[in-house]
Tab-separated table of C-alpha atoms in Angstrom:
chain	number	residue	atom	x	y	z
A	1	UNK	CA	64.713	52.341	119.170
A	2	UNK	CA	66.079	51.375	116.047
A	3	UNK	CA	69.313	50.111	118.047
A	4	UNK	CA	67.010	48.487	120.750
A	5	UNK	CA	65.096	47.020	118.031
A	6	UNK	CA	68.213	45.649	116.037
A	7	UNK	CA	69.716	44.236	119.742
A	8	UNK	CA	66.424	42.469	120.460
A	9	UNK	CA	66.174	40.739	116.659
A	10	UNK	CA	69.635	39.836	116.866
A	11	UNK	CA	69.750	38.140	120.211
A	12	UNK	CA	66.546	36.058	119.230
A	13	UNK	CA	67.991	34.743	116.434
A	14	UNK	CA	71.331	34.174	118.578
A	15	UNK	CA	69.734	32.690	121.482
A	16	UNK	CA	67.103	30.436	119.166
A	17	UNK	CA	70.508	29.046	117.513
A	18	UNK	CA	72.256	28.673	120.728
A	19	UNK	CA	69.157	26.124	122.064
A	20	UNK	CA	69.432	24.236	119.174
A	21	UNK	CA	73.194	24.174	118.542
A	22	UNK	CA	75.354	21.043	118.131
A	23	UNK	CA	77.602	21.719	120.691
A	24	UNK	CA	76.720	24.991	123.401
A	25	UNK	CA	80.263	24.211	124.833
A	26	UNK	CA	82.264	25.231	121.617
A	27	UNK	CA	80.321	28.378	120.277
A	28	UNK	CA	82.929	31.338	120.088
A	29	UNK	CA	80.991	34.032	120.538
A	30	UNK	CA	84.026	36.309	120.156
A	31	UNK	CA	83.928	35.448	116.316
A	32	UNK	CA	80.175	35.905	115.978
A	33	UNK	CA	80.523	39.091	117.667
A	34	UNK	CA	83.106	40.015	115.352
A	35	UNK	CA	80.996	39.239	112.610
A	36	UNK	CA	78.170	41.248	113.745
A	37	UNK	CA	79.832	44.221	113.878
A	38	UNK	CA	81.401	43.864	110.298
A	39	UNK	CA	77.239	43.898	109.492
A	40	UNK	CA	76.804	47.038	111.367
A	41	UNK	CA	79.293	48.921	109.798
A	42	UNK	CA	78.320	47.342	106.139
A	43	UNK	CA	74.416	48.419	107.071
A	44	UNK	CA	75.833	52.271	108.630
A	45	UNK	CA	78.333	52.546	105.230
A	46	UNK	CA	75.756	51.516	102.662
A	47	UNK	CA	72.638	53.401	104.113
A	48	UNK	CA	73.991	56.279	105.766
A	49	UNK	CA	77.173	57.700	103.488
A	50	UNK	CA	76.994	59.396	100.569
A	51	UNK	CA	79.613	57.010	98.980
A	52	UNK	CA	77.835	53.907	100.093
A	53	UNK	CA	74.098	55.221	98.716
A	54	UNK	CA	76.274	56.307	95.359
A	55	UNK	CA	77.379	52.438	95.439
A	56	UNK	CA	74.058	50.471	96.169
A	57	UNK	CA	72.421	52.985	93.299
A	58	UNK	CA	75.352	52.255	90.397
A	59	UNK	CA	74.526	48.371	91.228
A	60	UNK	CA	71.206	48.943	90.505
A	61	UNK	CA	71.450	50.271	88.221
A	62	UNK	CA	74.168	48.427	86.074
A	63	UNK	CA	71.477	45.501	86.725
A	64	UNK	CA	68.955	47.943	85.469
A	65	UNK	CA	70.875	48.243	82.066
A	66	UNK	CA	71.273	44.263	82.144
A	67	UNK	CA	67.477	43.812	82.514
A	68	UNK	CA	67.111	46.446	79.782
A	69	UNK	CA	69.844	44.767	77.267
A	70	UNK	CA	67.889	41.190	77.673
A	71	UNK	CA	64.482	42.743	76.599
A	72	UNK	CA	66.223	43.270	73.106
A	73	UNK	CA	66.513	39.644	73.136
A	74	UNK	CA	63.020	38.829	74.658
A	75	UNK	CA	61.299	41.332	71.868
A	76	UNK	CA	62.892	39.743	68.881
A	77	UNK	CA	62.032	35.828	70.111
A	78	UNK	CA	58.167	37.124	71.489
A	79	UNK	CA	57.270	40.197	69.908
A	80	UNK	CA	53.585	40.851	69.722
A	81	UNK	CA	52.989	37.495	72.397
A	82	UNK	CA	54.348	40.470	75.000
A	83	UNK	CA	51.480	41.977	76.741
A	84	UNK	CA	52.850	45.656	75.460
A	85	UNK	CA	50.022	47.560	77.762
A	86	UNK	CA	50.537	45.458	81.353
A	87	UNK	CA	53.275	43.416	82.773
A	88	UNK	CA	53.933	40.000	81.682
A	89	UNK	CA	55.907	38.444	85.154
A	90	UNK	CA	57.773	35.723	82.821
A	91	UNK	CA	58.994	37.658	80.501
A	92	UNK	CA	60.182	40.607	82.267
A	93	UNK	CA	61.542	38.990	85.404
A	94	UNK	CA	62.143	35.420	84.797
A	95	UNK	CA	63.674	35.599	80.975
A	96	UNK	CA	66.484	37.790	81.598
A	97	UNK	CA	67.991	35.452	83.965
A	98	UNK	CA	69.045	33.815	80.831
A	99	UNK	CA	71.132	36.714	79.527
A	100	UNK	CA	72.848	37.750	82.968
A	101	UNK	CA	73.570	33.917	83.117
A	102	UNK	CA	75.624	33.964	79.888
A	103	UNK	CA	77.027	37.044	81.470
A	104	UNK	CA	77.996	34.705	84.063
A	105	UNK	CA	79.125	32.233	81.982
A	106	UNK	CA	81.554	34.522	80.572
A	107	UNK	CA	83.151	35.416	83.526
A	108	UNK	CA	83.970	32.037	84.628
A	109	UNK	CA	85.316	30.984	81.222
A	110	UNK	CA	87.706	33.933	81.642
A	111	UNK	CA	88.754	33.050	85.152
A	112	UNK	CA	87.707	36.673	85.940
A	113	UNK	CA	84.579	34.967	88.850
A	114	UNK	CA	86.953	32.496	90.418
A	115	UNK	CA	89.512	35.381	90.953
A	116	UNK	CA	87.270	37.469	92.531
A	117	UNK	CA	85.128	34.865	94.832
A	118	UNK	CA	89.062	33.131	96.062
A	119	UNK	CA	90.294	36.940	97.292
A	120	UNK	CA	86.856	37.663	98.737
A	121	UNK	CA	86.727	34.216	100.397
A	122	UNK	CA	89.839	35.075	101.695
A	123	UNK	CA	89.234	38.671	103.008
A	124	UNK	CA	86.332	37.329	104.621
A	125	UNK	CA	87.946	34.479	106.309
A	126	UNK	CA	90.539	37.130	108.066
A	127	UNK	CA	87.312	38.763	109.712
A	128	UNK	CA	85.269	35.424	110.478
A	129	UNK	CA	88.175	32.507	110.953
A	130	UNK	CA	85.423	30.578	110.685
A	131	UNK	CA	87.982	28.397	107.938
A	132	UNK	CA	88.809	29.275	104.238
A	133	UNK	CA	86.472	26.614	103.140
A	134	UNK	CA	83.904	27.724	104.583
A	135	UNK	CA	84.602	31.549	103.672
A	136	UNK	CA	85.364	30.770	99.887
A	137	UNK	CA	82.216	28.830	99.670
A	138	UNK	CA	79.893	31.691	101.553
A	139	UNK	CA	81.135	34.266	98.743
A	140	UNK	CA	81.214	31.995	96.075
A	141	UNK	CA	77.168	30.703	96.278
A	142	UNK	CA	76.853	34.191	96.780
A	143	UNK	CA	77.601	34.445	93.313
A	144	UNK	CA	77.148	31.325	91.657
A	145	UNK	CA	73.910	30.134	93.679
A	146	UNK	CA	72.680	26.483	94.191
A	147	UNK	CA	72.752	23.935	93.128
A	148	UNK	CA	75.572	24.711	91.016
A	149	UNK	CA	77.824	26.167	93.425
A	150	UNK	CA	78.277	22.646	94.950
A	151	UNK	CA	79.940	21.396	91.996
A	152	UNK	CA	83.055	23.746	92.514
A	153	UNK	CA	83.851	21.399	95.697
A	154	UNK	CA	82.722	18.622	94.457
A	155	UNK	CA	85.475	16.316	94.432
A	156	UNK	CA	85.901	16.954	98.255
A	157	UNK	CA	82.375	16.557	99.794
A	158	UNK	CA	82.589	13.093	100.478
A	159	UNK	CA	85.072	13.663	102.500
A	160	UNK	CA	83.548	16.846	104.059
A	161	UNK	CA	83.211	16.320	107.818
A	162	UNK	CA	78.873	16.679	109.215
A	163	UNK	CA	79.968	20.162	110.397
A	164	UNK	CA	81.622	21.537	107.590
A	165	UNK	CA	78.590	19.945	105.408
A	166	UNK	CA	76.302	22.212	107.658
A	167	UNK	CA	78.276	25.595	107.520
A	168	UNK	CA	78.273	25.490	104.065
A	169	UNK	CA	74.796	24.406	103.384
A	170	UNK	CA	73.971	26.892	105.801
A	171	UNK	CA	75.874	29.679	103.212
A	172	UNK	CA	74.006	28.022	100.418
A	173	UNK	CA	70.398	28.613	101.359
A	174	UNK	CA	71.311	31.906	102.899
A	175	UNK	CA	72.387	33.565	99.895
A	176	UNK	CA	71.102	34.143	96.051
A	177	UNK	CA	72.608	34.109	93.394
A	178	UNK	CA	74.330	37.178	91.339
A	179	UNK	CA	71.829	35.703	88.519
A	180	UNK	CA	69.213	36.054	90.384
A	181	UNK	CA	69.637	40.111	91.607
A	182	UNK	CA	67.985	41.931	88.327
A	183	UNK	CA	64.789	39.593	89.240
A	184	UNK	CA	64.756	40.687	92.562
A	185	UNK	CA	65.433	44.210	91.932
A	186	UNK	CA	62.220	44.657	89.281
A	187	UNK	CA	60.213	43.592	92.386
A	188	UNK	CA	61.890	45.138	95.812
A	189	UNK	CA	64.025	48.026	96.332
A	190	UNK	CA	67.465	47.558	94.331
A	191	UNK	CA	70.003	48.859	97.198
A	192	UNK	CA	67.870	46.519	100.119
A	193	UNK	CA	68.857	43.661	97.582
A	194	UNK	CA	72.516	44.414	97.063
A	195	UNK	CA	72.720	45.266	100.881
A	196	UNK	CA	71.023	41.833	102.018
A	197	UNK	CA	73.227	39.960	99.908
A	198	UNK	CA	76.562	41.612	101.670
A	199	UNK	CA	75.154	40.894	104.871
A	200	UNK	CA	73.901	37.236	104.661
A	201	UNK	CA	76.869	36.256	103.987
A	202	UNK	CA	78.198	36.738	107.291
A	203	UNK	CA	74.449	36.010	108.774
A	204	UNK	CA	74.721	32.205	107.839
A	205	UNK	CA	78.494	32.548	109.250
A	206	UNK	CA	77.033	33.834	112.638
A	207	UNK	CA	74.334	31.307	112.586
A	208	UNK	CA	76.728	28.510	111.566
A	209	UNK	CA	79.042	29.475	114.545
A	210	UNK	CA	76.279	28.906	116.812
A	211	UNK	CA	74.396	25.880	115.833
A	212	UNK	CA	77.383	24.128	114.649
A	213	UNK	CA	80.530	25.170	116.582
A	214	UNK	CA	83.903	23.670	115.391
A	215	UNK	CA	87.664	24.490	115.298
A	216	UNK	CA	88.139	24.475	111.205
A	217	UNK	CA	91.185	22.892	109.652
A	218	UNK	CA	92.288	24.266	106.164
A	219	UNK	CA	93.905	20.739	104.867
A	220	UNK	CA	91.107	20.473	102.338
A	221	UNK	CA	91.736	24.131	100.537
A	222	UNK	CA	94.576	22.940	98.737
A	223	UNK	CA	92.817	19.779	97.600
A	224	UNK	CA	90.078	22.031	96.627
A	225	UNK	CA	92.354	24.228	94.576
A	226	UNK	CA	94.046	21.273	92.974
A	227	UNK	CA	90.532	19.310	92.156
A	228	UNK	CA	89.105	23.203	90.497
A	229	UNK	CA	92.381	22.751	88.129
A	230	UNK	CA	92.329	19.242	87.179
A	231	UNK	CA	88.568	19.754	86.646
A	232	UNK	CA	88.881	22.946	84.632
A	233	UNK	CA	91.528	21.827	82.742
A	234	UNK	CA	89.133	18.235	81.891
A	235	UNK	CA	86.367	19.622	80.989
A	236	UNK	CA	87.524	23.322	79.036
A	237	UNK	CA	84.623	23.623	76.199
A	238	UNK	CA	85.124	25.984	73.676
A	239	UNK	CA	83.485	29.450	73.968
A	240	UNK	CA	80.206	28.991	72.560
A	241	UNK	CA	79.282	25.922	73.552
A	242	UNK	CA	79.753	27.440	77.026
A	243	UNK	CA	77.482	30.473	76.144
A	244	UNK	CA	74.832	27.897	74.935
A	245	UNK	CA	75.192	25.822	77.987
A	246	UNK	CA	75.389	29.044	80.033
A	247	UNK	CA	71.776	30.270	78.412
A	248	UNK	CA	70.132	26.989	78.764
A	249	UNK	CA	71.393	27.224	81.929
A	250	UNK	CA	69.387	30.062	82.673
A	251	UNK	CA	66.545	29.349	80.891
A	252	UNK	CA	65.609	26.143	82.969
A	253	UNK	CA	65.941	28.624	85.961
A	254	UNK	CA	63.146	30.666	84.579
A	255	UNK	CA	61.283	27.496	84.063
A	256	UNK	CA	61.762	25.564	86.975
A	257	UNK	CA	60.438	29.307	89.252
A	258	UNK	CA	57.439	29.802	86.685
A	259	UNK	CA	56.594	26.194	87.594
A	260	UNK	CA	56.673	26.932	90.934
A	261	UNK	CA	55.015	29.831	90.990
A	262	UNK	CA	52.310	28.338	89.023
A	263	UNK	CA	52.282	26.011	91.588
A	264	UNK	CA	52.605	27.696	95.036
A	265	UNK	CA	50.746	30.433	93.765
A	266	UNK	CA	47.636	28.133	93.150
A	267	UNK	CA	48.165	26.399	96.330
A	268	UNK	CA	48.217	29.198	98.332
A	269	UNK	CA	44.892	30.549	96.348
A	270	UNK	CA	43.037	27.062	97.554
A	271	UNK	CA	44.010	26.957	100.670
A	272	UNK	CA	42.748	30.701	101.376
A	273	UNK	CA	39.434	29.849	99.999
A	274	UNK	CA	39.057	27.119	102.150
A	275	UNK	CA	39.787	29.399	105.016
A	276	UNK	CA	37.471	31.577	103.988
A	277	UNK	CA	35.073	28.946	104.129
A	278	UNK	CA	35.016	28.634	107.645
A	279	UNK	CA	35.144	32.172	108.074
A	280	UNK	CA	39.130	32.308	108.894
A	281	UNK	CA	41.522	34.760	106.739
A	282	UNK	CA	44.740	31.893	106.040
A	283	UNK	CA	47.139	34.998	105.815
A	284	UNK	CA	46.152	36.773	108.555
A	285	UNK	CA	46.421	33.122	110.955
A	286	UNK	CA	50.104	32.774	109.300
A	287	UNK	CA	50.642	36.528	110.260
A	288	UNK	CA	50.072	36.386	113.515
A	289	UNK	CA	52.148	33.194	114.063
A	290	UNK	CA	55.090	35.644	112.317
A	291	UNK	CA	54.147	38.819	113.929
A	292	UNK	CA	56.306	38.518	117.189
A	293	UNK	CA	58.970	38.480	115.159
A	294	UNK	CA	58.362	41.053	113.264
A	295	UNK	CA	57.953	43.222	116.057
A	296	UNK	CA	61.104	42.274	117.709
A	297	UNK	CA	62.998	43.161	114.592
A	298	UNK	CA	61.603	46.467	114.774
A	299	UNK	CA	58.369	46.666	112.332
A	300	UNK	CA	55.818	48.431	114.531
A	301	UNK	CA	53.272	46.596	116.151
A	302	UNK	CA	50.324	47.885	113.631
A	303	UNK	CA	52.222	46.397	110.279
A	304	UNK	CA	53.817	43.590	112.451
A	305	UNK	CA	50.858	40.765	111.333
A	306	UNK	CA	50.990	41.764	107.257
A	307	UNK	CA	54.565	41.941	107.783
A	308	UNK	CA	54.517	38.874	109.515
A	309	UNK	CA	52.288	36.850	106.709
A	310	UNK	CA	55.132	37.846	104.165
A	311	UNK	CA	57.445	36.345	106.007
A	312	UNK	CA	55.404	32.779	106.517
A	313	UNK	CA	54.951	32.644	102.593
A	314	UNK	CA	58.385	33.075	101.880
A	315	UNK	CA	59.157	30.374	104.157
A	316	UNK	CA	56.115	27.696	103.315
A	317	UNK	CA	56.818	28.830	99.845
A	318	UNK	CA	59.451	31.053	98.033
A	319	UNK	CA	61.135	33.989	97.843
A	320	UNK	CA	59.243	35.332	94.599
A	321	UNK	CA	55.642	34.206	95.896
A	322	UNK	CA	56.335	36.185	99.045
A	323	UNK	CA	57.930	39.295	96.636
A	324	UNK	CA	54.564	39.518	94.430
A	325	UNK	CA	52.731	39.646	97.662
A	326	UNK	CA	54.782	41.878	99.324
A	327	UNK	CA	54.564	44.054	96.229
A	328	UNK	CA	50.596	44.494	97.164
A	329	UNK	CA	51.088	45.989	100.721
A	330	UNK	CA	54.460	47.733	100.602
A	331	UNK	CA	53.152	50.912	99.764
A	332	UNK	CA	51.167	50.759	102.965
A	333	UNK	CA	53.751	49.847	105.186
A	334	UNK	CA	56.597	52.104	106.638
A	335	UNK	CA	59.779	53.086	105.053
A	336	UNK	CA	61.439	50.780	108.160
A	337	UNK	CA	58.990	47.641	107.517
A	338	UNK	CA	59.733	47.716	103.700
A	339	UNK	CA	63.717	47.911	104.404
A	340	UNK	CA	63.538	45.026	106.765
A	341	UNK	CA	60.911	42.647	104.949
A	342	UNK	CA	63.122	43.637	101.640
A	343	UNK	CA	66.057	42.264	103.046
A	344	UNK	CA	64.329	38.991	105.132
A	345	UNK	CA	63.158	37.967	101.713
A	346	UNK	CA	66.584	38.161	100.234
A	347	UNK	CA	67.333	34.498	100.658
A	348	UNK	CA	66.212	30.847	99.779
A	349	UNK	CA	65.866	29.649	103.425
A	350	UNK	CA	62.697	27.558	102.596
A	351	UNK	CA	61.412	24.575	102.436
A	352	UNK	CA	61.465	23.615	98.666
A	353	UNK	CA	65.439	25.314	98.744
A	354	UNK	CA	66.008	22.068	101.505
A	355	UNK	CA	65.205	19.528	99.175
A	356	UNK	CA	67.606	20.934	96.336
A	357	UNK	CA	70.119	21.275	98.753
A	358	UNK	CA	70.401	17.571	99.645
A	359	UNK	CA	69.711	16.825	96.512
A	360	UNK	CA	72.314	18.652	94.894
A	361	UNK	CA	74.799	16.855	97.900
A	362	UNK	CA	73.140	13.183	97.980
A	363	UNK	CA	73.723	13.630	93.608
A	364	UNK	CA	77.731	13.799	94.331
A	365	UNK	CA	77.841	11.956	97.832
A	366	UNK	CA	74.924	9.752	98.575
A	367	UNK	CA	76.452	9.168	102.473
A	368	UNK	CA	76.638	12.917	102.382
A	369	UNK	CA	73.208	13.292	101.070
A	370	UNK	CA	71.908	11.005	103.790
A	371	UNK	CA	73.832	13.384	106.449
A	372	UNK	CA	72.538	16.851	104.915
A	373	UNK	CA	68.927	15.354	105.375
A	374	UNK	CA	69.326	14.150	108.673
A	375	UNK	CA	69.351	17.986	110.112
A	376	UNK	CA	67.308	19.255	107.027
A	377	UNK	CA	65.087	20.839	109.632
A	378	UNK	CA	67.995	22.484	111.897
A	379	UNK	CA	69.262	23.843	108.622
A	380	UNK	CA	65.613	25.746	107.240
A	381	UNK	CA	66.188	27.245	111.024
A	382	UNK	CA	69.254	28.225	110.692
A	383	UNK	CA	68.787	29.696	107.520
A	384	UNK	CA	65.794	31.763	108.281
A	385	UNK	CA	67.391	32.780	111.931
A	386	UNK	CA	70.223	34.325	109.437
A	387	UNK	CA	67.581	36.051	107.875
A	388	UNK	CA	66.184	37.146	110.863
A	389	UNK	CA	69.708	38.766	111.613
A	390	UNK	CA	70.527	40.246	108.723
A	391	UNK	CA	66.866	41.902	108.692
A	392	UNK	CA	67.075	43.218	112.025
A	393	UNK	CA	70.472	44.789	111.402
A	394	UNK	CA	68.779	46.816	108.228
A	395	UNK	CA	66.382	48.374	110.651
A	396	UNK	CA	69.596	50.400	112.175
A	397	UNK	CA	69.665	52.437	109.095
A	398	UNK	CA	65.828	54.145	110.087
């Protein structure tokens, strides 16, 4: 049954993508099938072998260690302000972003992360044949996140075709930055977070290959390399300035997420109260909309409404709000449902992120930003379908 539901979930996502494709005649399903096979191999290896499980455990322990280290600074700065007997979300989940952001800044400063991204991108391109720029971006956005990742190719964004803009934007929405992993791991099972990151690299390209088929050329890759080197030389800063800038970047992200949570959670509560006043349950209503999708992804029908409610919450608000809601009901769900929903939640596919991406690209090129805005809803659809594919495939392990 796991195989059947994985297939139905994947076919549903691809069918919807094909329905909204820019050019159905150019869809190369050979690419799509190859990427799906790679994802199946990743899941079976990571979730069903001792080596894979050991790797997942090691990565989870690594990020847990980083979170624990970050608490030294948090304890010193906030001291007795901490809620010692409870759990303060901002202090325990968001503020560690500052320390992790600094570590990423150090890896970038010594050109360790760019080398990793470059060669992983080349390896992904060998598999997907989606193009070196597209593969590079799919990997880099999984490590750097957005909107920062767009700055790594800011010199060529004004020259990119509409097709390439869609592909890189889909990757940006489907991935999550490395800095966020520690925060996510405190809310959902770490092994699902790590697996989702790997799956989403390919899921975004799978959907892009169907919604947005085209023959890629790599004429812009050398330009990217040259511009990146020039930009590095031109904007070289001192080591300690880089640490300060990275710390501020991490703190800004923490503040932005905190403010968004304040707004969205309060808004959701307001809507819930309004619907309750007329005798309806808002969470159940949005759950019914997504329940059939949850079911064909492999969620048992008696859990589909609750799972669908979490899926809808993520789309309407963001992944943090959905994860907090998921925590409340996870213990009452089966292991398979927990895995499927956990993987589905690990992406930036929501309405707010569309605005961030359009704004980031518009800040670099107004004309290109307008192009992205013109296919904004199809971009959100593509990123959501990518999450459905990743979540469907994880069900094979249960």
